[in-house]
Coordinates of N, CA, C and O in Angstrom, one line a residue:
X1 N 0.8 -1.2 0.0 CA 0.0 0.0 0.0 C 0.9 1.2 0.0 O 1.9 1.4 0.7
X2 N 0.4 2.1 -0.9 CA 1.6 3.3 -0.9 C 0.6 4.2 -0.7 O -0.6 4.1 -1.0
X3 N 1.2 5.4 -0.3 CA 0.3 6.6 0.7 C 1.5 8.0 0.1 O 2.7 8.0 0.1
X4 N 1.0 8.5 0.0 CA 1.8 10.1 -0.3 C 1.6 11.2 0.7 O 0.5 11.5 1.3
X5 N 2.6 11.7 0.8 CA 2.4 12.9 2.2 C 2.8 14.0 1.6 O 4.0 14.1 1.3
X6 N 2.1 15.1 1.3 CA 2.2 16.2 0.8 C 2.2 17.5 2.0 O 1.3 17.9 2.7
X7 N 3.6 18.1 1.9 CA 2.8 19.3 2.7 C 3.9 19.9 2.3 O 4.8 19.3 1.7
X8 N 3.7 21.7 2.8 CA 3.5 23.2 2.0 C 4.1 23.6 3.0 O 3.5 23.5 4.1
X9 N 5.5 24.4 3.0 CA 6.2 25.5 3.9 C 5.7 26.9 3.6 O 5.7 27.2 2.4
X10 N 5.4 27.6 4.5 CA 5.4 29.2 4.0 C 6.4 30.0 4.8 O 6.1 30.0 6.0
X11 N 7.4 30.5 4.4 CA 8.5 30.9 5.4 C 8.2 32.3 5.8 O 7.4 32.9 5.0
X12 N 8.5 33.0 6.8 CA 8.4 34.5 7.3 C 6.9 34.5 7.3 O 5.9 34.0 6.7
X13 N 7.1 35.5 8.4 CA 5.4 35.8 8.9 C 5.0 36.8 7.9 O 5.7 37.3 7.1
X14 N 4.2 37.0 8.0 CA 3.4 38.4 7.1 C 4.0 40.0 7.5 O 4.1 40.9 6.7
X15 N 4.4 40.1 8.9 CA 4.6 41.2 9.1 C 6.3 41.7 8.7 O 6.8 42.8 8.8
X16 N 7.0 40.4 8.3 CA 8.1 40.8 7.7 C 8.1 41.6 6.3 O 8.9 42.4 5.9
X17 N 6.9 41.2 5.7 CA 7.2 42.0 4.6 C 6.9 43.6 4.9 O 6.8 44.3 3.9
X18 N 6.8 44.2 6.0 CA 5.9 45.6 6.3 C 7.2 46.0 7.1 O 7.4 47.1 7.5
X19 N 8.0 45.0 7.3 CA 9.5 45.6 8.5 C 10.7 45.5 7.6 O 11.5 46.4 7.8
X20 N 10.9 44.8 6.7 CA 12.4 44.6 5.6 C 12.1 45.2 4.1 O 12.9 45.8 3.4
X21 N 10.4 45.0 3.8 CA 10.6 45.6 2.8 C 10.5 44.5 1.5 O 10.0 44.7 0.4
X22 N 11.2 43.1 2.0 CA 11.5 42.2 1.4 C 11.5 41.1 2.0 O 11.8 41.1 3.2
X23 N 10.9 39.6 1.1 CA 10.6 38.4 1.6 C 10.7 37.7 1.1 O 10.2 37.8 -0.1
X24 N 11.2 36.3 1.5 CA 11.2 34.8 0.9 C 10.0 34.5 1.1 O 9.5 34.8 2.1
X25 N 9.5 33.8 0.3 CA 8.5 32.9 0.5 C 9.0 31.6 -0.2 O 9.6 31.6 -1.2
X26 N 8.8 30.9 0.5 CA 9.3 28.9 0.0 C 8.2 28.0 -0.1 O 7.2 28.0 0.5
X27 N 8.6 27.1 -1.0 CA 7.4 26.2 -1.1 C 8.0 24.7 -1.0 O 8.8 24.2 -1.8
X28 N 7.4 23.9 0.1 CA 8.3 22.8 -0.2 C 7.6 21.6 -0.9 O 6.4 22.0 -1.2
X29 N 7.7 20.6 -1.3 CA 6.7 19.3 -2.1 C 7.6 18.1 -1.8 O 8.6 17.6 -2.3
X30 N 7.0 17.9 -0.9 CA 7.9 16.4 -0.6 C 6.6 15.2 -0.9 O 5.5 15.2 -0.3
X31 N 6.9 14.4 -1.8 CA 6.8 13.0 -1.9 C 7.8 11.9 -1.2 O 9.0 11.7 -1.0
X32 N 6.7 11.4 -0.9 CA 7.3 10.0 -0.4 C 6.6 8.5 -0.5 O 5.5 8.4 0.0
X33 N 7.0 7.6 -1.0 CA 6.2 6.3 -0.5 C 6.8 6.0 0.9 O 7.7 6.5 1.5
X34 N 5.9 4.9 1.1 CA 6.5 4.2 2.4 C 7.1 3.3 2.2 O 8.1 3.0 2.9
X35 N 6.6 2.4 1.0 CA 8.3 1.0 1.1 C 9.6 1.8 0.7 O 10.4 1.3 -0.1
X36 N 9.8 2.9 1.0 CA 11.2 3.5 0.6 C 11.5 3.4 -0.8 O 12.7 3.5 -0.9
X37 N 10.7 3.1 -2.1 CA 11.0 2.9 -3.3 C 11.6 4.6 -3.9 O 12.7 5.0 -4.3
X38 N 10.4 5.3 -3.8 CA 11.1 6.7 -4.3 C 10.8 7.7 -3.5 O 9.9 7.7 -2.6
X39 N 11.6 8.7 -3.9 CA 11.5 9.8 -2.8 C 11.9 10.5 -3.7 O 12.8 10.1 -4.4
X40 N 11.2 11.8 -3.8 CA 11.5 13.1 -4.5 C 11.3 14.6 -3.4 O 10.6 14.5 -2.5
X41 N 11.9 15.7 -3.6 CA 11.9 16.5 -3.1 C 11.8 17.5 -4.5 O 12.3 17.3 -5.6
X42 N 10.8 18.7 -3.9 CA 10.7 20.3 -4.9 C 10.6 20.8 -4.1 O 9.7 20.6 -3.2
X43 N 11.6 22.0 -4.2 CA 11.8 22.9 -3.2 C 11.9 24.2 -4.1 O 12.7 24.2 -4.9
X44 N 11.1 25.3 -4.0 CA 11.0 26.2 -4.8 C 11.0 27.6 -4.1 O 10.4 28.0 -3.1
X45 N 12.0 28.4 -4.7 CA 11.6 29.8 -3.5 C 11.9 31.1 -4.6 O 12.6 31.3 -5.5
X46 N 11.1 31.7 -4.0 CA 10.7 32.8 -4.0 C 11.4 34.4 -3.6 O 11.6 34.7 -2.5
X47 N 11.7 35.3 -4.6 CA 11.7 36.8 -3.8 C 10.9 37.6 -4.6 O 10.9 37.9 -5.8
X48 N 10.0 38.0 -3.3 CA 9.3 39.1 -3.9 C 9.6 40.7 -2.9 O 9.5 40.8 -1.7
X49 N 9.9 41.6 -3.8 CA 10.3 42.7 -2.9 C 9.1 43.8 -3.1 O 8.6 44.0 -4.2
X50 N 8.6 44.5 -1.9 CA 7.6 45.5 -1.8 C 8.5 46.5 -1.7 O 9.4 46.3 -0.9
X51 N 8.4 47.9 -2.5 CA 9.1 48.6 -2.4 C 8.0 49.7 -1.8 O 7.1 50.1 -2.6
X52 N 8.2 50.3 -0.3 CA 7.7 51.3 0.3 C 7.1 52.8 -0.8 O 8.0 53.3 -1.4
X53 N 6.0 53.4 -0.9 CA 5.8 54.3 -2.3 C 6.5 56.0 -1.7 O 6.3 56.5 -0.7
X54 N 7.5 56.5 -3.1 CA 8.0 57.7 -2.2 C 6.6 58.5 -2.2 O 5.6 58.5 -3.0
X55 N 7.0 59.5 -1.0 CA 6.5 60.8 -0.9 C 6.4 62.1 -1.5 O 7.4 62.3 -2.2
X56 N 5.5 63.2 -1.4 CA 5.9 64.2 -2.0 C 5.4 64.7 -1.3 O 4.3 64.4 -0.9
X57 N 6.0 65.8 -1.1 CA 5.9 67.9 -1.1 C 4.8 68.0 -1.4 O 4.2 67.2 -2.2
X58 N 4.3 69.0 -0.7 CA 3.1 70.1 -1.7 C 3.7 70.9 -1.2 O 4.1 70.7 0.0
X59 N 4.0 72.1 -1.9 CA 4.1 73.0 -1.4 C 3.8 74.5 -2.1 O 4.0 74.7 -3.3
X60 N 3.2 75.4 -1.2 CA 3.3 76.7 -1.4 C 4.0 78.1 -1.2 O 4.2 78.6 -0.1
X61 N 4.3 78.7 -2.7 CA 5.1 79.6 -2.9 C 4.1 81.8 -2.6 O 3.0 82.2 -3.1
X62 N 4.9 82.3 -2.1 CA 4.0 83.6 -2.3 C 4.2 84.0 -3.1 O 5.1 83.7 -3.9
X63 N 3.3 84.7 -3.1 CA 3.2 86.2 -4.0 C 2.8 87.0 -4.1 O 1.7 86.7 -3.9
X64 N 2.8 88.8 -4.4 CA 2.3 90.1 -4.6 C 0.9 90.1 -4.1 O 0.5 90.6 -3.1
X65 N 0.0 89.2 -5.1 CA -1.4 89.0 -5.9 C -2.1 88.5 -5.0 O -2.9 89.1 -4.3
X66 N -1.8 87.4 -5.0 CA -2.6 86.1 -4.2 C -2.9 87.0 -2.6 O -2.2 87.5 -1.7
X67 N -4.3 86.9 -2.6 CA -4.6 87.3 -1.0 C -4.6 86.0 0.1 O -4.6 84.8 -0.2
X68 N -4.6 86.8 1.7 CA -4.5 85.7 2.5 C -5.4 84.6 2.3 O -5.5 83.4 2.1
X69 N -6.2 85.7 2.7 CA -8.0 84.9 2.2 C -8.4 83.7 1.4 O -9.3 82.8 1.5
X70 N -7.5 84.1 0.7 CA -7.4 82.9 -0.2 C -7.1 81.9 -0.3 O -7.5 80.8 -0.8
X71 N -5.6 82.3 0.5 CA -4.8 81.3 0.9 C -5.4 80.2 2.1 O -5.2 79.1 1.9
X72 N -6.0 80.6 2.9 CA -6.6 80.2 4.3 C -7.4 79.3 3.3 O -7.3 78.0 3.3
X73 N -8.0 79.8 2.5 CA -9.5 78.8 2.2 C -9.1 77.5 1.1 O -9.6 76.4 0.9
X74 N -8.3 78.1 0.8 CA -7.5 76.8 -0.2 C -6.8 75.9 0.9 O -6.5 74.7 0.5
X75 N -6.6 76.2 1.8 CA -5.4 75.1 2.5 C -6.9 74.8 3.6 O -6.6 73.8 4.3
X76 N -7.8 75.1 3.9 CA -9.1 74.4 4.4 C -9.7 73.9 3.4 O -10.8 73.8 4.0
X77 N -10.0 73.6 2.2 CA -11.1 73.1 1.1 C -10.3 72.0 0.8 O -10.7 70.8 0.8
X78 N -9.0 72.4 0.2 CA -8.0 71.7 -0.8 C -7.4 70.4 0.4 O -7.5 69.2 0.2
X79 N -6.9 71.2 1.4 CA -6.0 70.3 2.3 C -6.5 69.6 3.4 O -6.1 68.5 3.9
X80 N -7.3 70.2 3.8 CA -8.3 69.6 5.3 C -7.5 70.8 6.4 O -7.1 70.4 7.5
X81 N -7.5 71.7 6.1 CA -6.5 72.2 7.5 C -7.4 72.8 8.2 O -8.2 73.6 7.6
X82 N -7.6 72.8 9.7 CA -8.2 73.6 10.3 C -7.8 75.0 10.6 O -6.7 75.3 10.2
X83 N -8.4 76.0 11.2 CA -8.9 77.1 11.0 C -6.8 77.8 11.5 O -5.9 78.4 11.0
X84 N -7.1 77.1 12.7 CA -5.8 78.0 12.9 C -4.7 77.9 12.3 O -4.0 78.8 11.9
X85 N -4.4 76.0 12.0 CA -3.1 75.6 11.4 C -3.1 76.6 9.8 O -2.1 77.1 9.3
X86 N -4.2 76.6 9.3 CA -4.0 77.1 7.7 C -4.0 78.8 7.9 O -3.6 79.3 6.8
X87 N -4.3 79.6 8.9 CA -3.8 80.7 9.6 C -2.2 80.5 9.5 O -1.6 81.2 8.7
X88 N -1.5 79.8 10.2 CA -0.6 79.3 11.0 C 0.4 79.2 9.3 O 1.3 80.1 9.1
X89 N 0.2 78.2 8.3 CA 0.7 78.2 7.3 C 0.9 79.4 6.2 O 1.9 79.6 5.5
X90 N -0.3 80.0 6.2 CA -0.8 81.3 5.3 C 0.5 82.1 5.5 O 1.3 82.5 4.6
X91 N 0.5 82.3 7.3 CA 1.9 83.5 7.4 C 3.1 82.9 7.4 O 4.1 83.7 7.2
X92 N 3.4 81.6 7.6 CA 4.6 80.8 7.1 C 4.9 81.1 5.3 O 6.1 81.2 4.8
X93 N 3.7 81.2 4.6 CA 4.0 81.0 3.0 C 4.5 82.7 3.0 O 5.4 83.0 2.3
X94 N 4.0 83.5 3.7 CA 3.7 84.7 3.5 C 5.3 85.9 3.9 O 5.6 87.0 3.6
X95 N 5.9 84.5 5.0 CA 7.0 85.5 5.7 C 8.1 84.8 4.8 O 8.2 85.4 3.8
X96 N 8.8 83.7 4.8 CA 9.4 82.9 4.4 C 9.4 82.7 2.6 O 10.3 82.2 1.9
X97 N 8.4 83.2 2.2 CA 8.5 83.0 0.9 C 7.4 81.3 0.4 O 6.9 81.1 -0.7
X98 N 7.4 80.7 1.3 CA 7.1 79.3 0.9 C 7.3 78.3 2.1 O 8.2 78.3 2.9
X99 N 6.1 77.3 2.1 CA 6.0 76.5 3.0 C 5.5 75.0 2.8 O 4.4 74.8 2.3
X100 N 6.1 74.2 3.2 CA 5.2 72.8 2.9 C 4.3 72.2 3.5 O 4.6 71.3 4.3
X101 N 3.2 72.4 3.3 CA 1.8 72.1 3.2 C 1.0 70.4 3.8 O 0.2 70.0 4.6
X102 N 1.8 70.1 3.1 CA 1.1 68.6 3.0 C 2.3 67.7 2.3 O 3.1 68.1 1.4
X103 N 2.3 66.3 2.9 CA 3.2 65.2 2.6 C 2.1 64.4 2.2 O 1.2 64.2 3.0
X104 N 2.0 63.7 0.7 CA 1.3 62.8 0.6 C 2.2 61.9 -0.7 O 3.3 62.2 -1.2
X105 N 1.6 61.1 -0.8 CA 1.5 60.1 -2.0 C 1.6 61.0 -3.7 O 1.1 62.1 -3.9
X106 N 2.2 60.2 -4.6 CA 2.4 61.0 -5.7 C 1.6 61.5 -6.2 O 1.8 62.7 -6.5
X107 N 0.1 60.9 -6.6 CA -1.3 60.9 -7.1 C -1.7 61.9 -6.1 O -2.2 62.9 -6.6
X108 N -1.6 61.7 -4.9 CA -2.8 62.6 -4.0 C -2.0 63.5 -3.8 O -2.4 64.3 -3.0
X109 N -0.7 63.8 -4.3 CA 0.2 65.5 -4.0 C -0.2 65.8 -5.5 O -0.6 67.0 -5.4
X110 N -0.3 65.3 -6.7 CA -0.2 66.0 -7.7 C -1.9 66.5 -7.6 O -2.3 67.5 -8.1
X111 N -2.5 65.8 -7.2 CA -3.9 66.3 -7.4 C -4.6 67.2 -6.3 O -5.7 67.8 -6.4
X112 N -4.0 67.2 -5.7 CA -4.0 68.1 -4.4 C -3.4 69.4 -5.6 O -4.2 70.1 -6.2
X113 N -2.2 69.6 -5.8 CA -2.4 70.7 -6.9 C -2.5 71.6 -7.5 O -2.3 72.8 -7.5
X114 N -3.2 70.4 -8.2 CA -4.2 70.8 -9.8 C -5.3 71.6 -9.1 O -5.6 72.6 -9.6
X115 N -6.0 70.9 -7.7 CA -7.1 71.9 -7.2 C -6.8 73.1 -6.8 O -7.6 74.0 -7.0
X116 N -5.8 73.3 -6.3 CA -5.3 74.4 -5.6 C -5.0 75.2 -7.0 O -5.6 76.3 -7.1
X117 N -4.5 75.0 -7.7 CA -3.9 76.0 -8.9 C -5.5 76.7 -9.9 O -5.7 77.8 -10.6
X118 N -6.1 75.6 -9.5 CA -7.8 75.6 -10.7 C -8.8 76.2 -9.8 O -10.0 76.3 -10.2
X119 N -8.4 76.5 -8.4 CA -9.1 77.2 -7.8 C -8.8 78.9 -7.7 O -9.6 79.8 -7.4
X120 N -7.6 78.9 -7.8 CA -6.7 80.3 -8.0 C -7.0 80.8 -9.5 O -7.4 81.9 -9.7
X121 N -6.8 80.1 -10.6 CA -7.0 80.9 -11.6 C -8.5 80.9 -11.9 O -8.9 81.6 -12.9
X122 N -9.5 80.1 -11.1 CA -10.9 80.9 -11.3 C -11.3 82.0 -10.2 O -12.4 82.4 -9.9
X123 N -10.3 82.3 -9.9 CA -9.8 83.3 -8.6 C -9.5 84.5 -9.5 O -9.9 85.6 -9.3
X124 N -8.6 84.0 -10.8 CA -7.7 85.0 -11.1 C -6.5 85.5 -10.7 O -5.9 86.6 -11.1
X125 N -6.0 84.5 -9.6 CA -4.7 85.1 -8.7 C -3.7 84.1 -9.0 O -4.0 82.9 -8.9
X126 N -2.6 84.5 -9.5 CA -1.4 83.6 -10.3 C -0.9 82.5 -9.0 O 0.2 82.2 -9.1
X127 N -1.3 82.1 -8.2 CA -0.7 81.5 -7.1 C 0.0 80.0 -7.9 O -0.2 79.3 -8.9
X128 N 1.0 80.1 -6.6 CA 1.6 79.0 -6.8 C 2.1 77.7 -6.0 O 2.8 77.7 -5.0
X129 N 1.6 76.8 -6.7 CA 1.5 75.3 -5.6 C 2.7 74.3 -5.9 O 2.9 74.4 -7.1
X130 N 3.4 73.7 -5.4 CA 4.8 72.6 -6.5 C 4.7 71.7 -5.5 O 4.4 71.9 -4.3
X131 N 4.9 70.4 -6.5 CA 5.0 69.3 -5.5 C 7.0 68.8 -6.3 O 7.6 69.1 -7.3
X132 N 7.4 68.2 -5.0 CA 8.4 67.8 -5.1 C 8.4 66.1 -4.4 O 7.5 65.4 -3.9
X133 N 9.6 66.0 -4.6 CA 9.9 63.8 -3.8 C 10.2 64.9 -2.1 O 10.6 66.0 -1.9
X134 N 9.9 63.9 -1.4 CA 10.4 64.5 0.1 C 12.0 64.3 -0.1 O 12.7 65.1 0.4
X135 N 12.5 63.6 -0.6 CA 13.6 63.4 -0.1 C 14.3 64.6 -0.8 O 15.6 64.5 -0.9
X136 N 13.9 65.4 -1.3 CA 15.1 66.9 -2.0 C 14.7 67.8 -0.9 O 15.5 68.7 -0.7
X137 N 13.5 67.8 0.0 CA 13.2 68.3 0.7 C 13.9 68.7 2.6 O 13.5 69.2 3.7
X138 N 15.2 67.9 2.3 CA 15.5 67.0 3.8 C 16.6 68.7 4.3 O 17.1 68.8 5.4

C-alpha cells in the first residue's frame, strides 16, 4: 500500500514584509512512499520585494497678488487644515517665501495641486502650488 504525504512550507510571517521591505517565500513538495522505493523533493523559492511608495511635497510659494484669504480657504477646502493651522501656514508662505503644506503620495500631491492651482486661476490670482519627492526636501 503506498500513501503520499504532501505538505507546503510558507516561510516568514506576514509582518516581515511591512519591517524589511523584502521576503522569501518557500514552497516545499515532498513525496514520499513508504516502502522506501522513491523519494522526490521540490523545493522552490521565491523573492518578492515591496518597495515602500516615495512621498511628496506640496508646497506653497507667495506672491504680490494672491490674497491671504485665499490662501486660508484653499489650505481648508484643498488640504483639510483647520482654521488655525492654515492661519498658521498662510503667514509661514507669506513670511518665508514658501512652506510645505502637506506630505502625501504621488497621485494625491499632484492632485492636491491641480485643485489648488484651478481654484486660483478661477480666482484670477497667479498663485503657486509645486510638488516635489520629500527626499530633496531633507
Amino acid at each position: 500500500m503506498h500513501s503520499e504525504l504532501y505538505f507546503f512550507c510558507i516561510f516568514h510571517l506576514v509582518s516581515s514584509l511591512f519591517l524589511a521591505g523584502e521576503t522569501n517565500i518557500g514552497m516545499c513538495i515532498k513525496k514520499e512512499e513508504i516502502m522506501g522505493q522513491t523519494k522526490q523533493d521540490v523545493k522552490q523559492s521565491t523573492n518578492i520585494r515591496f518597495d515602500i511608495p516615495d512621498y511628496f511635497v506640496v508646497i506653497m510659494h507667495n506672491d504680490d497678488f494672491t490674497t491671504m484669504e485665499f490662501v486660508v480657504r484653499v489650505l481648508k477646502t484643498v488640504f483639510s487644515k483647520k482654521d488655525f493651522e492654515a492661519e498658521a501656514l498662510m503667514l509661514t508662505v507669506h513670511k518665508q517665501g514658501e512652506a510645505v503644506v502637506g506630505k502625501y503620495t504621488r497621485d494625491m500631491a499632484e492632485s492636491k495641486c491641480k485643485k489648488a492651482i484651478l481654484m486660483a486661476r478661477q480666482e484670477g490670482f497667479p498663485f503657486k502650488v509645486t510638488c516635489e519627492r520629500e527626499m530633496t526636501r531633507l
